[in-house]
Amino acid sequence: MNIVVQGLGEMGASLALILNQQSDNHVIGVDTKDATRKAALKSNIVSEISDNLIDVAGQADIIILATPVSIIKQAMKELSKIILKSNVIITDTGSTKNEIMAFANSELQHVAFIGGHAMAGTHKTGVTYADERLYVGTPYFLIPNQMGQQRIKQLKTVLAPIQAHFTSIDVTAHDDLMAMVSDVPHIVAFALVNAAVKQLGPSENFGQYVAGGFKDTTRIAQSDPKLWTDVLLSNKASVLTNNRALIAELEAFNQALTADDAMNLTKMIHAAQISRQRLLVRRNDD
Amino acid sequence: MNIVVQGLGEMGASLALILNQQSDNHVIGVDTKDATRKAALKSNIVSEISDNLIDVAGQADIIILATPVSIIKQAMKELSKIILKSNVIITDTGSTKNEIMAFANSELQHVAFIGGHAMAGTHKTGVTYADERLYVGTPYFLIPNQMGQQRIKQLKTVLAPIQAHFTSIDVTAHDDLMAMVSDVPHIVAFALVNAAVKQLGPSENFGQYVAGGFKDTTRIAQSDPKLWTDVLLSNKASVLTNNRALIAELEAFNQALTADDAMNLTKMIHAAQISRQRLLVRRNDD
């Protein structure tokens, strides 16, 4: 089976690495960066490389778009204009789905498109972080267009070696969930670092006084700026709603503090403590 | 030299343990718990024990108050009413300093008081966690009242065996620093968990879809509610100021999103990324 993977970053390269190890598969890696393509080929992450999706898309049985959302949309537009194998399945790894599925339901409605999103990945970027264990046990959302509905089972079979936990979800529920559990926490990390610099000066000045709490809370502030600009804008409505919900909770703390309301402060902190302790249903980490 | 340490928890017992190893010192441990006192004496953490600070304070050259802030304030009140050695130095280990230094500058102004706060300690509590390496290389703030100013050098000499990095700081600067690097990050963690529950329902429902980012950002939401109610209220003014600074940064993200201002979003995220990367000046962790 010919599998084209566009975008050999951590997510795409990890998929390519695992799928290319299966004897039935021939994985073709597409990336705009020459060094990335060569590194992927040399490490057997892919068996063939190309700098242009359209050159290799016509021979693909599966096309995996693993770039930032804006590039996925562009690729979908290009794919909608060319002749593909009649039984091709196109999927993607974009972390927000409303714009992608809108396009999949209009210009790409004649093709089996199954939107994909795995709750995996770190803040590391690049082909060197390809990891064959990246998807093991992680939730992997699948959102098909009409043509894709009959093909979910087949896509799951192809992706089975990544050992993800596949789950069907509605596009709106997906994007609201992502806003709250991923997008807003990133904004929080960015905002907390920027607020600290405004209040205390350059981070070199206060870094020596920082303990584990600040470090944990801001770890994801090290994420890629262009990627996250793209993510936040592509999920704008849900992000705004959920960020406002967070601000309301922060204001509630300020109100309780201003009123010296120890009972309410303890109540809010206790609620958070209990909810955070009950969060851990999937893994045994903390 | 007679050194009295009140409160034989992790912080106080570690100080006592190190100071009691110096041949010139005789460390007297004060704790309300009988088992704690006996354990400390048996392990040579202290050379003498008492259940009452006032009974042993009169013979002390150094008094170290290593209890929670509310008990420190109570002990200072008791010490202000009794006769102490004329050259005694009183110090403490409280994590917020405005209330303690206000008292040190009024009722205790006739005594050399040097407020102390080490950026050390874990979530462990109790005499069994006495650790002679606890303070090695950690920043240790010293804030004197007027009588204490001439005695800082002497206190540093006494405390030298703990191998901390002693730093003088103004009380307001200290409490603002703590608000930004510790208190507000805790509020953020509490607020983010509570907002997620309001938007998505009980955390058991969405826990399986949560990745490392949300987990890292909310890890300290598991902190003790009563302890943190006390900490936040004892540093109220600084916490309010710095929490408002955070809310302003969050609003800036919402404004840029609403305006589809990708350039500004990237700029804000990039600033956070660079500052977070430059934070790590003290240790080699991430």
XYZ file of C-alpha atoms in Angstrom:
572
model
C 0.000 0.000 0.000
C 1.347 3.420 -0.964
C 1.133 5.852 1.919
C 2.035 9.507 1.381
C 2.874 11.496 4.519
C 3.166 15.248 4.037
C 5.030 17.009 6.847
C 7.835 15.082 8.566
C 7.699 16.805 11.959
C 7.341 14.895 15.220
C 3.768 13.761 14.466
C 4.170 12.952 10.760
C 7.614 11.384 11.054
C 6.471 9.154 13.932
C 3.491 7.938 11.843
C 5.761 7.400 8.831
C 8.349 5.522 10.906
C 5.786 3.039 12.257
C 3.856 2.573 8.997
C 7.075 2.124 6.987
C 8.063 -0.774 9.252
C 5.023 -2.773 8.044
C 6.029 -5.036 5.152
C 2.899 -4.205 3.086
C 3.558 -0.470 3.143
C 5.661 1.842 1.006
C 5.806 5.236 2.700
C 6.563 8.327 0.641
C 7.574 11.365 2.687
C 6.838 14.891 1.484
C 8.477 17.869 3.127
C 9.547 21.291 1.934
C 12.881 21.042 3.750
C 15.655 19.238 1.902
C 17.543 18.327 5.099
C 14.386 16.863 6.651
C 13.665 14.705 3.599
C 17.226 13.395 3.488
C 17.287 12.675 7.234
C 13.963 10.797 6.990
C 15.189 8.675 4.080
C 18.525 7.930 5.747
C 16.801 6.792 8.969
C 14.323 4.575 7.050
C 11.475 6.692 8.387
C 10.306 6.774 4.757
C 11.205 4.671 1.702
C 10.878 7.465 -0.861
C 10.857 11.265 -0.727
C 9.366 14.157 -2.662
C 9.271 17.918 -2.275
C 5.809 18.181 -3.810
C 2.606 16.478 -2.641
C 0.912 16.742 -6.026
C 3.734 14.810 -7.745
C 3.122 11.713 -5.584
C -0.543 12.018 -4.489
C -1.900 10.266 -7.603
C -0.251 6.927 -6.692
C -1.350 7.037 -3.018
C -3.795 4.671 -1.326
C -3.591 6.714 1.853
C -2.611 10.405 2.120
C -1.743 11.723 5.583
C -1.508 15.492 5.922
C 0.656 16.124 8.998
C 1.504 19.815 8.683
C 0.094 22.842 10.528
C -3.616 23.436 9.879
C -3.094 26.293 7.381
C -0.895 24.062 5.198
C -3.385 21.189 5.531
C -6.118 23.456 4.165
C -3.871 24.466 1.266
C -3.029 20.825 0.520
C -6.725 19.872 0.588
C -7.425 22.603 -1.979
C -4.674 21.281 -4.242
C -5.846 17.675 -3.843
C -9.423 18.668 -4.723
C -8.236 19.723 -8.187
C -6.297 16.622 -9.262
C -7.136 13.025 -10.115
C -6.574 10.621 -7.219
C -6.984 6.860 -6.898
C -10.738 6.159 -6.665
C -10.323 4.321 -3.359
C -7.911 6.786 -1.765
C -8.421 7.816 1.871
C -7.189 11.253 2.882
C -6.621 11.926 6.559
C -4.841 14.612 8.551
C -3.411 15.309 12.013
C -4.673 18.864 12.513
C -5.504 19.704 16.101
C -8.591 21.804 15.235
C -11.186 20.449 12.888
C -13.917 22.993 12.062
C -12.245 24.562 8.994
C -10.803 21.259 7.769
C -14.124 19.427 7.978
C -15.969 22.343 6.338
C -13.663 21.956 3.342
C -13.880 18.130 3.468
C -17.680 18.440 3.295
C -17.624 20.827 0.317
C -14.756 20.833 -2.212
C -13.514 17.391 -1.110
C -16.928 15.744 -0.707
C -16.211 13.395 -3.664
C -13.236 11.864 -1.758
C -13.166 9.754 1.421
C -11.774 12.201 3.975
C -11.401 11.197 7.616
C -10.165 13.984 9.860
C -7.740 12.730 12.480
C -6.321 14.131 15.675
C -4.167 12.279 18.181
C -3.722 13.555 21.738
C -0.015 12.947 21.432
C 3.104 14.994 20.811
C 5.454 17.088 22.874
C 6.761 20.616 22.468
C 9.622 19.195 20.400
C 9.544 19.751 16.667
C 11.315 18.063 13.791
C 12.084 14.773 12.121
C 14.734 13.911 14.723
C 11.947 13.416 17.290
C 10.276 10.586 15.329
C 9.174 8.126 18.021
C 7.596 4.740 17.389
C 5.941 4.826 20.847
C 4.466 8.345 20.419
C 0.858 7.197 19.839
C 0.695 4.171 22.125
C -2.477 4.347 24.243
C -3.313 7.934 23.276
C -6.825 8.973 22.250
C -6.986 9.438 18.462
C -10.113 11.210 17.208
C -11.576 10.326 13.805
C -14.123 12.627 12.100
C -15.245 11.475 8.623
C -17.000 13.328 5.798
C -19.867 11.434 4.117
C -17.608 9.471 1.741
C -15.286 8.713 4.664
C -17.945 7.134 6.873
C -17.722 3.712 5.172
C -13.894 3.776 5.272
C -13.193 4.336 8.985
C -12.710 0.626 9.607
C -10.133 0.427 6.820
C -8.200 3.461 8.083
C -8.169 2.005 11.606
C -6.672 -1.211 10.218
C -3.914 0.717 8.424
C -3.142 2.796 11.522
C -3.442 -0.133 13.966
C 0.380 -0.473 14.386
C 0.578 2.938 16.092
C -1.508 1.402 18.955
C -3.640 4.509 19.515
C -7.118 4.459 21.062
C -9.422 5.498 18.195
C -12.584 7.470 19.100
C -15.356 9.015 16.983
C -16.463 12.542 17.929
C -18.548 15.435 16.581
C -16.504 18.316 15.140
C -17.904 20.995 17.506
C -17.479 18.851 20.621
C -13.925 18.120 19.477
C -12.978 21.763 19.030
C -14.538 22.854 22.357
C -12.673 20.047 24.121
C -9.383 21.045 22.500
C -9.880 24.701 23.399
C -10.275 23.852 27.086
C -7.735 21.064 27.571
C -5.030 22.278 25.206
C -5.415 25.737 23.625
C -6.289 27.720 26.774
C -3.571 25.972 28.861
C -1.062 27.088 26.218
C -2.364 30.670 26.355
C -2.094 30.484 30.162
C 1.540 29.397 29.941
C 2.384 32.157 27.421
C 0.483 34.794 29.435
C 2.030 33.776 32.758
C 5.577 34.056 31.405
C 4.828 37.406 29.757
C 3.171 38.744 32.935
C 6.164 37.631 35.031
C 8.576 39.452 32.700
C 6.445 42.610 32.848
C 6.328 42.487 36.658
C 9.861 41.270 37.423
C 12.018 42.101 34.390
C 13.882 39.685 32.085
C 13.555 36.010 33.055
C 17.326 35.721 33.581
C 16.754 37.985 36.615
C 14.133 35.881 38.375
C 14.862 32.377 37.061
C 17.030 31.545 40.074
C 14.072 32.196 42.389
C 11.639 29.960 40.516
C 10.573 26.598 41.954
C 8.864 23.575 40.401
C 5.379 25.121 40.352
C 6.193 27.971 37.969
C 8.316 25.645 35.845
C 5.530 23.065 35.461
C 2.852 25.669 34.827
C 4.859 27.373 32.066
C 6.630 24.384 30.502
C 4.448 24.494 27.345
C 5.301 28.180 26.842
C 8.296 26.734 24.988
C 5.965 25.653 22.158
C 6.427 26.847 18.584
C 5.011 30.397 18.031
C 3.918 29.985 14.389
C 2.314 26.607 15.005
C 0.355 27.934 17.986
C -0.721 31.128 16.227
C -2.160 28.835 13.604
C -3.861 26.533 16.143
C -5.433 29.384 18.115
C -6.731 31.225 15.041
C -8.139 28.036 13.514
C -10.153 27.402 16.705
C -10.918 31.047 17.448
C -14.562 30.861 18.610
C -14.029 27.974 21.048
C -10.777 29.470 22.350
C -12.406 32.837 23.087
C -15.297 31.189 24.951
C -13.057 28.992 27.078
C -10.440 31.668 27.770
C -13.252 33.901 29.039
C -14.372 31.044 31.318
C -10.838 30.890 32.741
C -10.685 34.657 33.279
C -13.998 34.437 35.197
C -12.438 31.852 37.549
C -9.359 34.047 38.082
C -11.634 37.005 38.862
C -13.470 34.817 41.405
C -10.158 34.307 43.243
C -9.507 38.055 43.246
C -13.001 38.742 44.590
C -12.622 36.209 47.413
C -9.182 37.632 48.280
C -10.455 41.209 48.271
C -13.282 40.184 50.619
C -10.880 38.178 52.882
C -13.263 35.297 52.244
C -11.123 32.414 53.509
C -14.018 29.957 53.418
C -14.729 30.555 49.740
C -11.016 30.458 48.835
C -10.633 27.089 50.565
C -13.795 25.851 48.831
C -12.501 26.838 45.356
C -9.043 25.397 45.972
C -10.529 22.199 47.399
C -12.802 21.784 44.345
C -9.767 22.165 42.063
C -7.701 19.748 44.163
C -10.387 17.030 44.026
C -11.036 17.493 40.288
C -7.308 17.401 39.508
C -6.856 14.232 41.563
C -9.783 12.575 39.737
C -8.418 13.567 36.345
C -6.092 10.628 36.147
C -8.138 7.922 34.586
C -5.893 7.052 31.662
C -2.368 6.683 32.964
C -0.627 6.138 36.254
C 1.403 9.325 36.129
C 0.597 12.432 38.157
C 26.322 29.017 70.997
C 22.768 28.176 72.068
C 20.430 27.882 69.089
C 16.697 27.401 69.630
C 14.717 26.010 66.671
C 10.938 26.111 67.000
C 9.108 23.756 64.605
C 10.877 20.545 63.678
C 9.265 19.999 60.272
C 11.287 19.477 57.104
C 12.666 23.050 57.084
C 13.376 23.444 60.809
C 14.667 19.914 61.414
C 17.065 20.228 58.449
C 18.444 23.502 59.866
C 18.720 21.955 63.357
C 20.455 18.839 62.017
C 23.178 20.825 60.234
C 23.699 23.411 62.982
C 23.848 20.725 65.711
C 26.737 19.042 63.869
C 28.941 22.129 64.453
C 31.043 21.661 67.607
C 30.409 25.227 68.855
C 26.630 24.846 68.773
C 24.086 23.462 71.225
C 20.725 23.153 69.432
C 17.507 23.109 71.460
C 14.462 21.872 69.543
C 10.953 23.102 70.373
C 7.901 21.329 68.988
C 4.346 20.807 70.226
C 4.426 17.126 69.221
C 5.979 14.764 71.759
C 6.876 12.114 69.143
C 8.614 14.730 66.990
C 10.723 15.994 69.894
C 11.760 12.477 70.899
C 12.609 11.510 67.301
C 14.710 14.666 66.887
C 16.640 14.004 70.083
C 17.195 10.326 69.279
C 18.552 11.183 65.785
C 20.890 13.879 67.199
C 19.013 16.465 65.133
C 18.927 18.452 68.397
C 20.867 18.140 71.690
C 18.001 19.218 73.967
C 14.228 19.471 73.653
C 11.383 21.551 75.037
C 7.646 21.801 74.460
C 7.594 25.531 75.165
C 9.553 28.254 73.358
C 9.356 30.709 76.258
C 11.018 28.224 78.672
C 14.206 28.105 76.572
C 14.223 31.428 74.666
C 15.996 33.327 77.483
C 19.216 31.294 77.103
C 19.299 31.507 73.282
C 21.898 33.318 71.169
C 19.914 32.513 68.021
C 16.161 31.783 67.797
C 14.869 30.237 64.565
C 11.068 30.216 64.080
C 10.334 27.471 61.521
C 6.554 26.999 61.786
C 3.700 28.187 59.482
C 3.362 32.001 59.257
C 0.409 32.227 61.666
C 2.402 30.416 64.422
C 5.500 32.527 63.707
C 3.444 35.689 64.344
C 2.171 34.213 67.618
C 5.718 33.279 68.731
C 6.988 36.791 67.912
C 4.246 38.240 70.091
C 5.277 35.993 73.011
C 8.992 36.782 72.525
C 8.271 40.531 72.545
C 7.038 40.236 76.136
C 9.947 38.382 77.762
C 13.576 39.159 78.584
C 16.000 37.786 76.008
C 19.816 37.864 75.826
C 20.835 41.383 74.765
C 22.733 40.065 71.717
C 20.108 37.525 70.559
C 19.222 37.262 66.877
C 15.701 36.076 65.980
C 15.063 34.740 62.489
C 12.262 32.762 60.774
C 11.507 30.686 57.677
C 8.071 32.071 56.663
C 7.305 32.228 52.935
C 5.559 35.638 53.027
C 7.163 38.479 54.880
C 4.976 41.619 55.022
C 3.082 40.754 58.236
C 6.163 39.281 59.939
C 8.356 42.295 59.157
C 5.591 44.722 60.205
C 5.650 43.093 63.648
C 9.482 42.951 63.669
C 9.520 46.691 62.986
C 7.035 47.514 65.777
C 6.701 45.289 68.865
C 10.050 43.561 68.220
C 11.993 46.676 67.164
C 14.193 46.439 70.289
C 15.519 43.036 69.161
C 17.701 42.076 66.174
C 15.196 40.340 63.882
C 16.261 39.049 60.459
C 13.418 37.539 58.427
C 14.488 34.527 56.401
C 12.994 32.583 53.485
C 14.755 29.773 51.659
C 13.567 28.682 48.200
C 13.930 25.087 49.393
C 11.662 22.348 50.659
C 9.487 19.709 49.086
C 5.855 18.712 49.635
C 7.071 16.384 52.403
C 6.385 17.331 55.993
C 7.817 16.155 59.289
C 10.999 15.573 61.241
C 11.736 12.345 59.351
C 12.519 14.453 56.260
C 15.404 16.310 57.912
C 17.990 16.576 55.141
C 21.473 18.027 55.534
C 21.589 18.827 51.775
C 18.172 20.616 51.701
C 19.579 24.140 51.488
C 22.694 23.559 49.385
C 22.836 26.155 46.602
C 19.273 27.434 47.157
C 18.497 31.159 47.320
C 17.934 32.181 50.960
C 16.434 35.647 51.428
C 17.369 37.737 54.485
C 15.274 40.778 55.481
C 16.425 42.594 58.671
C 14.620 45.069 60.909
C 16.691 48.090 62.012
C 18.395 46.289 64.917
C 19.022 43.309 62.624
C 20.892 45.282 59.971
C 24.242 45.190 61.817
C 23.850 41.480 62.585
C 23.327 40.001 59.090
C 27.015 39.116 58.765
C 26.897 37.227 62.060
C 23.739 35.297 61.119
C 25.299 34.368 57.769
C 28.347 32.998 59.625
C 26.144 30.885 61.891
C 24.077 29.597 58.944
C 27.101 29.112 56.643
C 27.148 25.280 57.103
C 23.778 24.941 55.329
C 25.541 26.179 52.144
C 22.626 28.312 50.951
C 23.017 31.312 48.656
C 22.136 34.262 50.930
C 20.525 37.292 49.304
C 19.314 40.551 50.807
C 15.975 41.774 49.543
C 13.371 44.393 50.386
C 10.169 43.000 51.932
C 7.903 44.351 49.182
C 10.181 43.045 46.419
C 10.230 39.660 48.170
C 6.453 39.387 48.442
C 5.899 40.629 44.854
C 8.390 38.038 43.644
C 6.627 35.249 45.572
C 3.224 36.388 44.284
C 4.374 36.177 40.664
C 6.519 33.030 40.705
C 4.515 30.967 43.195
C 1.125 32.325 44.347
C -0.377 33.322 40.956
C 0.805 30.078 39.270
C -1.104 28.206 41.983
C -4.247 30.312 41.370
C -3.865 29.650 37.638
C -3.765 25.904 38.244
C -6.831 26.025 40.533
C -8.760 28.295 38.122
C -7.915 26.245 35.032
C -9.178 23.024 36.617
C -12.364 24.723 37.846
C -12.999 26.327 34.424
C -12.509 22.973 32.681
C -15.042 21.297 34.983
C -17.565 24.105 34.333
C -17.130 23.800 30.552
C -16.754 20.025 30.173
C -18.316 18.432 33.251
C -16.603 16.287 35.938
C -12.925 15.661 35.341
C -13.477 11.906 35.110
C -15.273 12.663 31.808
C -12.465 14.548 30.083
C -9.369 13.163 31.841
C -8.724 10.609 29.110
C -8.437 13.393 26.521
C -5.945 15.427 28.461
C -2.328 15.545 27.315
C 0.874 16.549 29.065
C 0.214 20.285 28.660
C -2.936 20.375 30.791
C -1.382 17.989 33.297
C 1.784 20.063 33.704
C -0.121 23.328 33.885
C -2.478 22.050 36.598
C -0.152 19.756 38.590
C 0.071 22.192 41.541
C -3.741 22.325 41.743
C -3.246 19.265 43.980
C -1.768 21.501 46.719
C -3.275 21.704 50.207
C -6.393 24.005 50.296
C -5.959 25.324 53.874
C -2.239 25.993 53.480
C -2.808 27.885 50.223
C -5.743 29.870 51.562
C -3.328 31.076 54.292
C -0.512 31.815 51.841
C -2.758 33.781 49.453
C -4.414 35.818 52.219
C -1.065 36.595 53.911
C 0.219 38.038 50.602
C -3.092 39.529 49.458
C -1.970 42.891 47.995
C 0.850 41.433 45.888
C -1.277 38.507 44.749
C -4.089 40.810 43.575
C -1.658 43.024 41.622
C 0.065 40.123 39.927
C -3.117 38.167 39.200
C -4.491 41.313 37.508
C -1.295 41.490 35.439
C -1.917 37.912 34.318
C -5.557 38.630 33.425
C -4.378 41.600 31.315
C -2.095 39.259 29.341
C -4.942 36.780 28.831
C -7.168 39.619 27.589
C -4.412 40.633 25.162
C -4.596 37.146 23.629
C -8.380 37.432 23.285
C -8.057 40.837 21.650
C -5.484 39.610 19.126
C -7.637 36.554 18.369
C -10.786 38.642 17.909
C -8.882 40.907 15.493
C -7.360 37.905 13.620
C -4.031 39.561 14.368
C -1.667 36.678 13.596
C 1.417 38.893 13.724
C 0.708 40.065 17.268
C -0.181 36.549 18.436
C 3.109 35.199 17.102
C 4.960 38.084 18.703
C 3.411 37.422 22.137
C 3.984 33.661 21.932
C 7.546 34.172 20.711
C 8.293 36.528 23.617
C 6.982 33.896 26.064
C 8.960 31.118 24.375
C 12.250 33.045 24.563
C 11.671 34.138 28.171
C 10.767 30.601 29.254
C 13.876 29.197 27.553
C 16.083 31.781 29.289
C 14.538 31.040 32.678
C 16.807 28.144 33.407
C 19.815 29.721 34.996
C 19.999 27.758 38.241
C 19.537 24.095 37.448
C 19.817 21.898 34.399
C 16.251 20.630 34.434
C 13.571 21.814 31.992
